PDB file of C-alpha atoms in Angstrom:
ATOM      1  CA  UNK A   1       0.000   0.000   0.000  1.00  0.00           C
ATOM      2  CA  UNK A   2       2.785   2.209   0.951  1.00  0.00           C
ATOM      3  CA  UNK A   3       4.180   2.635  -2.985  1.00  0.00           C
ATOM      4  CA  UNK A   4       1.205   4.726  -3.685  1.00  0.00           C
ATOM      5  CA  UNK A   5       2.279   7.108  -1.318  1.00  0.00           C
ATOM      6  CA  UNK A   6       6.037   6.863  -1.449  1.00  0.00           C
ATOM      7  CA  UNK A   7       8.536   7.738  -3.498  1.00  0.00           C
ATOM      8  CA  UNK A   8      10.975   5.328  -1.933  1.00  0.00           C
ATOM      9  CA  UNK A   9       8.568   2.535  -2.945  1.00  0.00           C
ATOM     10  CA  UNK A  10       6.378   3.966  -5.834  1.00  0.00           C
ATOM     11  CA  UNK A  11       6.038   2.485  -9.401  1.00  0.00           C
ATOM     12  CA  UNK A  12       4.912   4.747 -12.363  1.00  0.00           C
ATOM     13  CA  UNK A  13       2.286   1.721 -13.027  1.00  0.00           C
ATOM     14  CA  UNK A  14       1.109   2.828  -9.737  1.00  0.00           C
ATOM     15  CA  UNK A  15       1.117   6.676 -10.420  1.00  0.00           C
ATOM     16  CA  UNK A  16       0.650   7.161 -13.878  1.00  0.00           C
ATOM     17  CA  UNK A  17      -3.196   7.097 -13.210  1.00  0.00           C
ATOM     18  CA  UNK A  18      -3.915   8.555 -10.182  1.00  0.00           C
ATOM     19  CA  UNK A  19      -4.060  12.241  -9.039  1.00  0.00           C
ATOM     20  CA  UNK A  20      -3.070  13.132  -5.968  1.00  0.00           C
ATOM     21  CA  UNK A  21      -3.796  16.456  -4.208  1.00  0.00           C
ATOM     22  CA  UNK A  22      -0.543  17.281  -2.461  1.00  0.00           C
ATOM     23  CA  UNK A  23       2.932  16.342  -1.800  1.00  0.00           C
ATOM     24  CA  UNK A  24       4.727  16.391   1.075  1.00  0.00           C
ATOM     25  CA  UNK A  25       9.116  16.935   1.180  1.00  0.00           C
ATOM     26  CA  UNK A  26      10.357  15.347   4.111  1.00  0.00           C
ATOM     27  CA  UNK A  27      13.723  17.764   4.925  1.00  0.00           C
ATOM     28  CA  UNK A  28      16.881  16.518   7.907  1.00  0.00           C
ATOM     29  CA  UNK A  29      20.553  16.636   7.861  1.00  0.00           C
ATOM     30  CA  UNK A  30      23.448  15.109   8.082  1.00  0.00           C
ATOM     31  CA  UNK A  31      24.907  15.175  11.220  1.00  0.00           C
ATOM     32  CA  UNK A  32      26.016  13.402  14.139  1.00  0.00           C
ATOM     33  CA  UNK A  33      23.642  12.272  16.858  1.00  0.00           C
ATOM     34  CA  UNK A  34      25.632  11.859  20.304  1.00  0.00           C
ATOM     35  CA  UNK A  35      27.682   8.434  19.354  1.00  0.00           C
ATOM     36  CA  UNK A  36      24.661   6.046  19.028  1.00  0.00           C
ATOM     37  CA  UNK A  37      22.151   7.345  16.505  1.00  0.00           C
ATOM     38  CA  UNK A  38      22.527   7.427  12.588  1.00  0.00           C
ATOM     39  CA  UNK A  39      23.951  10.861  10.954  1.00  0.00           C
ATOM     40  CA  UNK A  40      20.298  10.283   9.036  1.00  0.00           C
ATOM     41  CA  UNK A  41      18.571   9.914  12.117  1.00  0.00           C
ATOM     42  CA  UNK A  42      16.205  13.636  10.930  1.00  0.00           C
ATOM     43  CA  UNK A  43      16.202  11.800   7.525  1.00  0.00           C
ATOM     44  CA  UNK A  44      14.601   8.739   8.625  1.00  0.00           C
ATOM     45  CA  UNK A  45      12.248  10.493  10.902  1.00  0.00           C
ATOM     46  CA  UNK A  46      10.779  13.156   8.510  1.00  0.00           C
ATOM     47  CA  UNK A  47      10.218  10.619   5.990  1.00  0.00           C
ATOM     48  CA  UNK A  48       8.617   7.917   8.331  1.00  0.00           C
ATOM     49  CA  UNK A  49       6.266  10.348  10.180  1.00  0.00           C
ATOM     50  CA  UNK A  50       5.604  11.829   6.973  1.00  0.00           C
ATOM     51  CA  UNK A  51       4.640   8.198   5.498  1.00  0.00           C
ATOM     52  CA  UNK A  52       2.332   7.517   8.558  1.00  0.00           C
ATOM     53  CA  UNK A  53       0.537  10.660   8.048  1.00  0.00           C
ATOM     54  CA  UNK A  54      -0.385  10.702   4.582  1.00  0.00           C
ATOM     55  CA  UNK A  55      -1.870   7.260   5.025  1.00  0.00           C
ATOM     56  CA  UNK A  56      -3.894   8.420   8.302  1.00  0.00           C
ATOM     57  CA  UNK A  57      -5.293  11.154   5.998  1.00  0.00           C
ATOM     58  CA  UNK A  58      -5.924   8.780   3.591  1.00  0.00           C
ATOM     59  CA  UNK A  59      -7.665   6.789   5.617  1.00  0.00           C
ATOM     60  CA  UNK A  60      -9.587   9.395   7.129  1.00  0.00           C
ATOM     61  CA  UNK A  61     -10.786  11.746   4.289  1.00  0.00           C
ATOM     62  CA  UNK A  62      -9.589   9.602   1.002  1.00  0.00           C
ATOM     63  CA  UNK A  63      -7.398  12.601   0.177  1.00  0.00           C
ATOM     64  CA  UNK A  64      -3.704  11.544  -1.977  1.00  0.00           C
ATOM     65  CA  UNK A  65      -0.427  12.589  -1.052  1.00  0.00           C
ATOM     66  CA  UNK A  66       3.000  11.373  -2.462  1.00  0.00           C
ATOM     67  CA  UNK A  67       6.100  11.838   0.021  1.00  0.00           C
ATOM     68  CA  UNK A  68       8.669  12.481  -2.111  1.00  0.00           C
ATOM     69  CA  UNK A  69      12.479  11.717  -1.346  1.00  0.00           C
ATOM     70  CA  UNK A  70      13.848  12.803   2.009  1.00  0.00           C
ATOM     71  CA  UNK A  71      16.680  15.683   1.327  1.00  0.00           C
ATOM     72  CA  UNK A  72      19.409  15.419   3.681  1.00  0.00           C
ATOM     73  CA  UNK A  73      21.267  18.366   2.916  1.00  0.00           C
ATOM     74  CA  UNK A  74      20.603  20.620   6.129  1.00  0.00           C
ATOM     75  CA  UNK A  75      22.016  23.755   7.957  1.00  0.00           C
ATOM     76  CA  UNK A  76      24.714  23.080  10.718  1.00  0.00           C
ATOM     77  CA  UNK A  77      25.807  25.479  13.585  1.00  0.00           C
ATOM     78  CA  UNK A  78      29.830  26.518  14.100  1.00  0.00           C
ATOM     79  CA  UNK A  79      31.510  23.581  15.804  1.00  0.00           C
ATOM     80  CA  UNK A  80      29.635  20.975  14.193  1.00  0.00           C
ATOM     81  CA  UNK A  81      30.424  21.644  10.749  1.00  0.00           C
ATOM     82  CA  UNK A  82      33.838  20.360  11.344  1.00  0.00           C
ATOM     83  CA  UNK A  83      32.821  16.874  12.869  1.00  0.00           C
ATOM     84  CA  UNK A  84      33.778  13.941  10.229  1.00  0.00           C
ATOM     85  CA  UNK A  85      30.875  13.903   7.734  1.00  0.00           C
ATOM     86  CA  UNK A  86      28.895  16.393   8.866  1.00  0.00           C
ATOM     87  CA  UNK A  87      27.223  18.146   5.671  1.00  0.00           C
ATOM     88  CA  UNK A  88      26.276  21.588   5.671  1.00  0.00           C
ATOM     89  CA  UNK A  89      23.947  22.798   3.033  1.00  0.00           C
ATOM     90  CA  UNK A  90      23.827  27.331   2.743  1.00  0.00           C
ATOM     91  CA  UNK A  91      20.789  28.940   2.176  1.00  0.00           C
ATOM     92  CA  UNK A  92      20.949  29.366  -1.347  1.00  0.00           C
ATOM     93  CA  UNK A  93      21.555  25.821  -1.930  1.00  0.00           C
ATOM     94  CA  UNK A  94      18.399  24.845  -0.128  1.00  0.00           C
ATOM     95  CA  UNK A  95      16.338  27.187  -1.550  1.00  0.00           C
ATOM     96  CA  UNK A  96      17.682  26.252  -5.191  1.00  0.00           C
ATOM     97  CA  UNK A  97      16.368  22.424  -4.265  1.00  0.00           C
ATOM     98  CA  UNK A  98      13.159  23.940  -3.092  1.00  0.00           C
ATOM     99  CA  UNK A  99      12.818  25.855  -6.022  1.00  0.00           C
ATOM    100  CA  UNK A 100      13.538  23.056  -8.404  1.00  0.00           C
ATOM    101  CA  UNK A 101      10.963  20.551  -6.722  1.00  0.00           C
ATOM    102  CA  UNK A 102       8.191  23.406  -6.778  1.00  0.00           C
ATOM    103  CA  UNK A 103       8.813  24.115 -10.219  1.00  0.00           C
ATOM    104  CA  UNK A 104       8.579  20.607 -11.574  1.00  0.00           C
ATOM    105  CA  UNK A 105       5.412  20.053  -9.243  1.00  0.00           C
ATOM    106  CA  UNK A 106       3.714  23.296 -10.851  1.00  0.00           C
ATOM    107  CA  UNK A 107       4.534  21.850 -14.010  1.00  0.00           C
ATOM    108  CA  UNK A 108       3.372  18.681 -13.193  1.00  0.00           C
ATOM    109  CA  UNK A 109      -0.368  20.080 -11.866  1.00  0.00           C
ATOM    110  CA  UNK A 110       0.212  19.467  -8.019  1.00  0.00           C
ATOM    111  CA  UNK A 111      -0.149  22.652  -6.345  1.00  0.00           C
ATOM    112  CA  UNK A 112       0.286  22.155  -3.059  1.00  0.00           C
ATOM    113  CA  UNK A 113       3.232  20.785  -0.758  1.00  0.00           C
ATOM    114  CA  UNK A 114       3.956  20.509   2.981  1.00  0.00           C
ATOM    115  CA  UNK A 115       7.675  20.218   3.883  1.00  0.00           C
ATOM    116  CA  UNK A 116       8.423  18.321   6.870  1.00  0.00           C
ATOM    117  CA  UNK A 117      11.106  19.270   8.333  1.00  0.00           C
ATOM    118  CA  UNK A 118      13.235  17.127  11.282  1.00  0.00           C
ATOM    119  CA  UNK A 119      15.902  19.207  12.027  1.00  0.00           C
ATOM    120  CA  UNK A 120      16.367  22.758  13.988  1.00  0.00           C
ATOM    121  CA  UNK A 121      18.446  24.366  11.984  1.00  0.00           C
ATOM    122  CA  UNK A 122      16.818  24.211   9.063  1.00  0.00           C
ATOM    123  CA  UNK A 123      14.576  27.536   8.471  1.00  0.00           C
ATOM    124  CA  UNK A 124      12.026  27.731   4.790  1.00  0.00           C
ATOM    125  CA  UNK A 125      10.132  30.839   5.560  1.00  0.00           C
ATOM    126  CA  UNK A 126      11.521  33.388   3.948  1.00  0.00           C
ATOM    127  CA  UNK A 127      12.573  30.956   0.945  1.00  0.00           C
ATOM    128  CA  UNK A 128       8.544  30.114   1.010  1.00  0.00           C
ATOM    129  CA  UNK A 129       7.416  33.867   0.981  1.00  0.00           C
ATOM    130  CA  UNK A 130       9.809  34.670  -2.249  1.00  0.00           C
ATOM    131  CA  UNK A 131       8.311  31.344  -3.946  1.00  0.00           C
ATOM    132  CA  UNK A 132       4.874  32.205  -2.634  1.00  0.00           C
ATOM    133  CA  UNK A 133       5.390  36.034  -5.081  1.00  0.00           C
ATOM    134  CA  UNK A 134       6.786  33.247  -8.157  1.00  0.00           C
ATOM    135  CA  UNK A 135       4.191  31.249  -7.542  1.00  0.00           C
ATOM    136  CA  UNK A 136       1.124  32.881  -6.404  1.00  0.00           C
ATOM    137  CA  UNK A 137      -1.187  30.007  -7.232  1.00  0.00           C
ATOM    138  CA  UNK A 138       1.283  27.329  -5.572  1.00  0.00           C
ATOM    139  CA  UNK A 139       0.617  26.412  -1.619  1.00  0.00           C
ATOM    140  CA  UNK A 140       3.434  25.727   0.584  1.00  0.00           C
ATOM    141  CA  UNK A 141       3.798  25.085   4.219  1.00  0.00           C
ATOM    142  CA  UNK A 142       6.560  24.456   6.692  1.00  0.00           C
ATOM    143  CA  UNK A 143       5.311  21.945   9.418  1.00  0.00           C
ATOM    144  CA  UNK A 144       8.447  21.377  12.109  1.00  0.00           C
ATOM    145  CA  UNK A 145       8.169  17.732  13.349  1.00  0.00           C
ATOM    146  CA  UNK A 146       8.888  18.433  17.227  1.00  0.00           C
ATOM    147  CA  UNK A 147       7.147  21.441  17.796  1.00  0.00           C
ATOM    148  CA  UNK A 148       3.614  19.316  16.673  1.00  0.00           C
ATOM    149  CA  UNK A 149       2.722  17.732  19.643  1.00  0.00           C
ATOM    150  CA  UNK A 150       4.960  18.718  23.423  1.00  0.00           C
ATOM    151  CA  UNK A 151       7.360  15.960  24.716  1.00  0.00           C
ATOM    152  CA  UNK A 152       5.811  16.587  28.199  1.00  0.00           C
ATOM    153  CA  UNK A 153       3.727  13.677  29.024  1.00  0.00           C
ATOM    154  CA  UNK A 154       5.877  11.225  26.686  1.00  0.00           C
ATOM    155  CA  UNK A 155       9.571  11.430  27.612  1.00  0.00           C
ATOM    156  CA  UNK A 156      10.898  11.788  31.047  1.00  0.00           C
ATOM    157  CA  UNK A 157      13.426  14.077  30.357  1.00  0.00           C
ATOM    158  CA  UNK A 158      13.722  17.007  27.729  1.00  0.00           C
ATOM    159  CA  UNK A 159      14.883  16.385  24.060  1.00  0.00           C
ATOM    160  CA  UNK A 160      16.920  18.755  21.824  1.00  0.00           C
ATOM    161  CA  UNK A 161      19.359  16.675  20.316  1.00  0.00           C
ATOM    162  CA  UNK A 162      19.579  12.736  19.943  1.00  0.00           C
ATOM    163  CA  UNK A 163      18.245  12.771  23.492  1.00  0.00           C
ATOM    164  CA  UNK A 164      14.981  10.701  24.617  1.00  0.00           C
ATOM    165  CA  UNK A 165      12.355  11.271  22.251  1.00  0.00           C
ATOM    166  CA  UNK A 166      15.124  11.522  18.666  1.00  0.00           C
ATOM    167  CA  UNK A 167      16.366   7.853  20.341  1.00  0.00           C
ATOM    168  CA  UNK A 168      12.633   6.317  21.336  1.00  0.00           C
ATOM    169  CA  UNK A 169      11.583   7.539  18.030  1.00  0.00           C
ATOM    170  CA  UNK A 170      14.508   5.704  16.408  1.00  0.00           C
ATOM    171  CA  UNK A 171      14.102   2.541  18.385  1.00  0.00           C
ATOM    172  CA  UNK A 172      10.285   2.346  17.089  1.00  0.00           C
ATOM    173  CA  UNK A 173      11.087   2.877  13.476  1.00  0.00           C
ATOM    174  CA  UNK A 174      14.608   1.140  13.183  1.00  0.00           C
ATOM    175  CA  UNK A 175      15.721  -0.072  16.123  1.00  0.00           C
ATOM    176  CA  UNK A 176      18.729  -1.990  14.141  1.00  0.00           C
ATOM    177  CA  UNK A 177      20.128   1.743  13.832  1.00  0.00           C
ATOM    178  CA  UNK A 178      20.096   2.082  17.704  1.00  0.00           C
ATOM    179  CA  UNK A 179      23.323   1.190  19.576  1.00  0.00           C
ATOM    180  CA  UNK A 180      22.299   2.258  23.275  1.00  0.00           C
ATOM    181  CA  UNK A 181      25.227   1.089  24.474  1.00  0.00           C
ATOM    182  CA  UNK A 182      27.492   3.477  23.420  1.00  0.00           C
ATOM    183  CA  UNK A 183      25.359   6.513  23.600  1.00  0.00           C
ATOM    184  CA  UNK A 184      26.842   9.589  25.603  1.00  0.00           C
ATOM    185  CA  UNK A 185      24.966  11.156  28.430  1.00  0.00           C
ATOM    186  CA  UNK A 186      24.019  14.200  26.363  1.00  0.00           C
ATOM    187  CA  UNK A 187      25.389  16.856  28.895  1.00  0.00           C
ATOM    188  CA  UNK A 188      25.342  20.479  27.599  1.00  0.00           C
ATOM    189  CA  UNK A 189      25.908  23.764  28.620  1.00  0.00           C
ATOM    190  CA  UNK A 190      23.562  26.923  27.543  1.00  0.00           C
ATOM    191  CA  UNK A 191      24.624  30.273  27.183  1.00  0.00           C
ATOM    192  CA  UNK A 192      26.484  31.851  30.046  1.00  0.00           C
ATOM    193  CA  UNK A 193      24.720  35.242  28.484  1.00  0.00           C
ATOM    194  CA  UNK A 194      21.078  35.472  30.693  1.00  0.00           C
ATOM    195  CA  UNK A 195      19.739  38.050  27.814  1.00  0.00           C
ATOM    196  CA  UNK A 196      20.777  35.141  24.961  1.00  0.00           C
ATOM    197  CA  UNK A 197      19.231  32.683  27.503  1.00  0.00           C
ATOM    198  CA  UNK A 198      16.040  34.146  27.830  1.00  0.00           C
ATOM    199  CA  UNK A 199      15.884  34.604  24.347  1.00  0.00           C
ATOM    200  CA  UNK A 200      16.300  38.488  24.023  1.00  0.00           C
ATOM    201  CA  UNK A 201      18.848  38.101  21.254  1.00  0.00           C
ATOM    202  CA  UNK A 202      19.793  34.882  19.021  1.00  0.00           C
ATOM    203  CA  UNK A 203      23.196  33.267  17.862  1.00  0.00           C
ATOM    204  CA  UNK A 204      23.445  29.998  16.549  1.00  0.00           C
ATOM    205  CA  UNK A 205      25.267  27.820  19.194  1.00  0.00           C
ATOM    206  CA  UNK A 206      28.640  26.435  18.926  1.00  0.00           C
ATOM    207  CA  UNK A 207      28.212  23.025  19.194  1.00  0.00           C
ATOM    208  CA  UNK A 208      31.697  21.996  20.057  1.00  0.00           C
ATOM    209  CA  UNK A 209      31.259  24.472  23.074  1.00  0.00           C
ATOM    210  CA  UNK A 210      27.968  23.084  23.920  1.00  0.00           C
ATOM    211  CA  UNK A 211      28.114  19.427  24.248  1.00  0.00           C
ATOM    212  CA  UNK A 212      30.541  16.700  24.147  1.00  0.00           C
ATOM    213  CA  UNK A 213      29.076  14.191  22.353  1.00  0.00           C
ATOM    214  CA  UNK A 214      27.139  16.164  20.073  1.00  0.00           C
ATOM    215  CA  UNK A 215      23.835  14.923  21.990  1.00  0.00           C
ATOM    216  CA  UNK A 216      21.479  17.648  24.095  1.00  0.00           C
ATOM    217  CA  UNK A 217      19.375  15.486  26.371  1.00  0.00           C
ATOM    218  CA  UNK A 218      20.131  11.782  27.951  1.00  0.00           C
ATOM    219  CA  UNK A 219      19.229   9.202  25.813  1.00  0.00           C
ATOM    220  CA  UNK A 220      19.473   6.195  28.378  1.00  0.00           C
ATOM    221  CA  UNK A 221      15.414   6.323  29.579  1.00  0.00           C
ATOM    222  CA  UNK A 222      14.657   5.757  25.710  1.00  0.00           C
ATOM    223  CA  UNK A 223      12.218   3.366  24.689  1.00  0.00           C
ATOM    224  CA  UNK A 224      10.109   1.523  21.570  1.00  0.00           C
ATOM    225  CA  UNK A 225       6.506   2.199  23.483  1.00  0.00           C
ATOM    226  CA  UNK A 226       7.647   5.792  24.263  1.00  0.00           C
ATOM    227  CA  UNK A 227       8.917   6.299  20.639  1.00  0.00           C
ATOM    228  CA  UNK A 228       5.601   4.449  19.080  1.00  0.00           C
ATOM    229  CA  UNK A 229       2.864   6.560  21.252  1.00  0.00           C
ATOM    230  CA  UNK A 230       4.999   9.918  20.316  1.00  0.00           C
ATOM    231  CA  UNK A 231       5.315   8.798  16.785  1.00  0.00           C
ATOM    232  CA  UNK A 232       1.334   8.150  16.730  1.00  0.00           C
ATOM    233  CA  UNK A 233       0.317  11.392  17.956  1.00  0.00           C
ATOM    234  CA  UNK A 234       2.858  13.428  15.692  1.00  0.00           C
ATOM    235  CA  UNK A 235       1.415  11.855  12.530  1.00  0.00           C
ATOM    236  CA  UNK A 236      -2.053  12.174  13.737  1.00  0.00           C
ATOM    237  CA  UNK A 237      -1.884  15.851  14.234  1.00  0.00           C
ATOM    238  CA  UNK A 238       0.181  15.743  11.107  1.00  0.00           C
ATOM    239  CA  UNK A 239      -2.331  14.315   9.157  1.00  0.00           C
ATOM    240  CA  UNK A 240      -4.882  17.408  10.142  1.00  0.00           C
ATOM    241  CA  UNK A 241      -2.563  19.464   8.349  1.00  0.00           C
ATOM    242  CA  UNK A 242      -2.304  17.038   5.204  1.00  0.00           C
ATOM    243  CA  UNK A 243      -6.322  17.267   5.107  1.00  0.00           C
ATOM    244  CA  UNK A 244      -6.856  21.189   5.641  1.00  0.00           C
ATOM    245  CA  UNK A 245      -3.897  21.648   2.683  1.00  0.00           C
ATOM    246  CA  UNK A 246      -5.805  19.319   0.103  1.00  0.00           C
ATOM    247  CA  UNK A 247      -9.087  20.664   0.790  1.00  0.00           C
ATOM    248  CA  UNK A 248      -7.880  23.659   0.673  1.00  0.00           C
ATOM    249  CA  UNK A 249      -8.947  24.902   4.338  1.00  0.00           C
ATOM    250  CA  UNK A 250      -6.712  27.584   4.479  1.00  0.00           C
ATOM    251  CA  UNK A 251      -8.835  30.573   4.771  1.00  0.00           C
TER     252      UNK A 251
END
């Protein structure tokens, strides 16, 4: 069932039919996750989620989505950059893919597409308002995974990077990627700045001066059930979002 909603499985004898009424763009990185997660670990995640939701809206409103290859090339802070492997992509090379994959959908006749985006440092908006003026008949919108449904009430202690919810999630979806064993405590240190703290200003954090491992948040209370019941409600509420964009509720 799964190839008529994924690119990853899909067959033109399965497409070349059918219309579908949106597309979704799962978007991570490449990056380290503390020393026992994947460098795709955002990949994986944006593209499963994004898989379960477009068959909950399927299932709940008979509206067609396609998710379309996961694009790994994402935006890394100072001091991560230089870990082995780590890929950073600039702004004007994501915005050139974006561009691209809007363009050929226009072409194609589907107007509308949701990116899904698993990892922080990624930011579409203003790339989304300048396609928004070259494509004024075109829908896009940005949907972060982890700011969809709060961790409270799922993970006993706070997420922000390859911490409890990243690993649970991970150990649900492919837990032959998890290596628990090895993982790193996740330690970090914030700002010593209170205004940066309290959010009066910005900077992007230097990683190598704010954790260790490259984790934020202990991974070692992970689990499959907590990943699965997390996983469940983020697709849920992301499937609301699939439905409103191909029925166009919008305004």
């Amino acid at each position: 069932m799964n190839s008529r909603f994924d690119m990853l499985s899909a067959i033109y004898n399965d497409t070349k039919n059918e219309k579908y009424d949106y597309a979704v763009q799962p978007w991570g990185a490449t990056e380290p996750h503390n020393y026992h997660l994947p460098y795709m670990t955002d990949c994986y995640l944006a593209h499963d989620l994004s898989v379960d939701a477009v068959i909950k809206a399927y299932e709940k409103q008979k509206v067609k989505g396609m998710v379309l290859p996961v694009i790994h090339l994402g935006s890394q802070n100072p001091g991560q950059r230089e870990l082995p492997f780590c890929l950073h992509a600039g702004y004007e090379t994501q915005k050139a893919i974006l561009s691209d994959i809007v363009s050929s959908l226009n072409y194609q006749g589907v107007h509308k597409l949701v990116i899904v985006n698993g990892h922080g440092g990624n930011s579409f908006k203003n790339m989304i308002r300048d396609l928004a003026v070259q494509y004024p008949d075109f829908l896009i919108v940005i949907s972060n995974l982890f700011a969809i449904v709060p961790q409270t009430g799922y993970f006993e202690e706070k997420d922000d990077h390859a911490g409890e919810m990243e690993t649970s999630m991970m150990m649900h979806y492919h837990p032959e990627l998890v290596n628990l064993s090895v993982a790193g405590d996740g330690a970090s240190k914030p700002f010593s700045a209170e205004s940066l703290r309290e959010g009066i200003g910005w900077t992007p954090r230097n990683w190598a001066k704010v954790s260790h491992d490259t984790g934020i948040g202990n991974p070692r209370k992970s689990t499959a059930e907590k990943g699965r019941k997390y996983a469940d409600a983020v697709s849920r509420k992301l499937s609301e979002l699939f439905i409103d964009v191909a029925k166009g509720n919008i305004y």
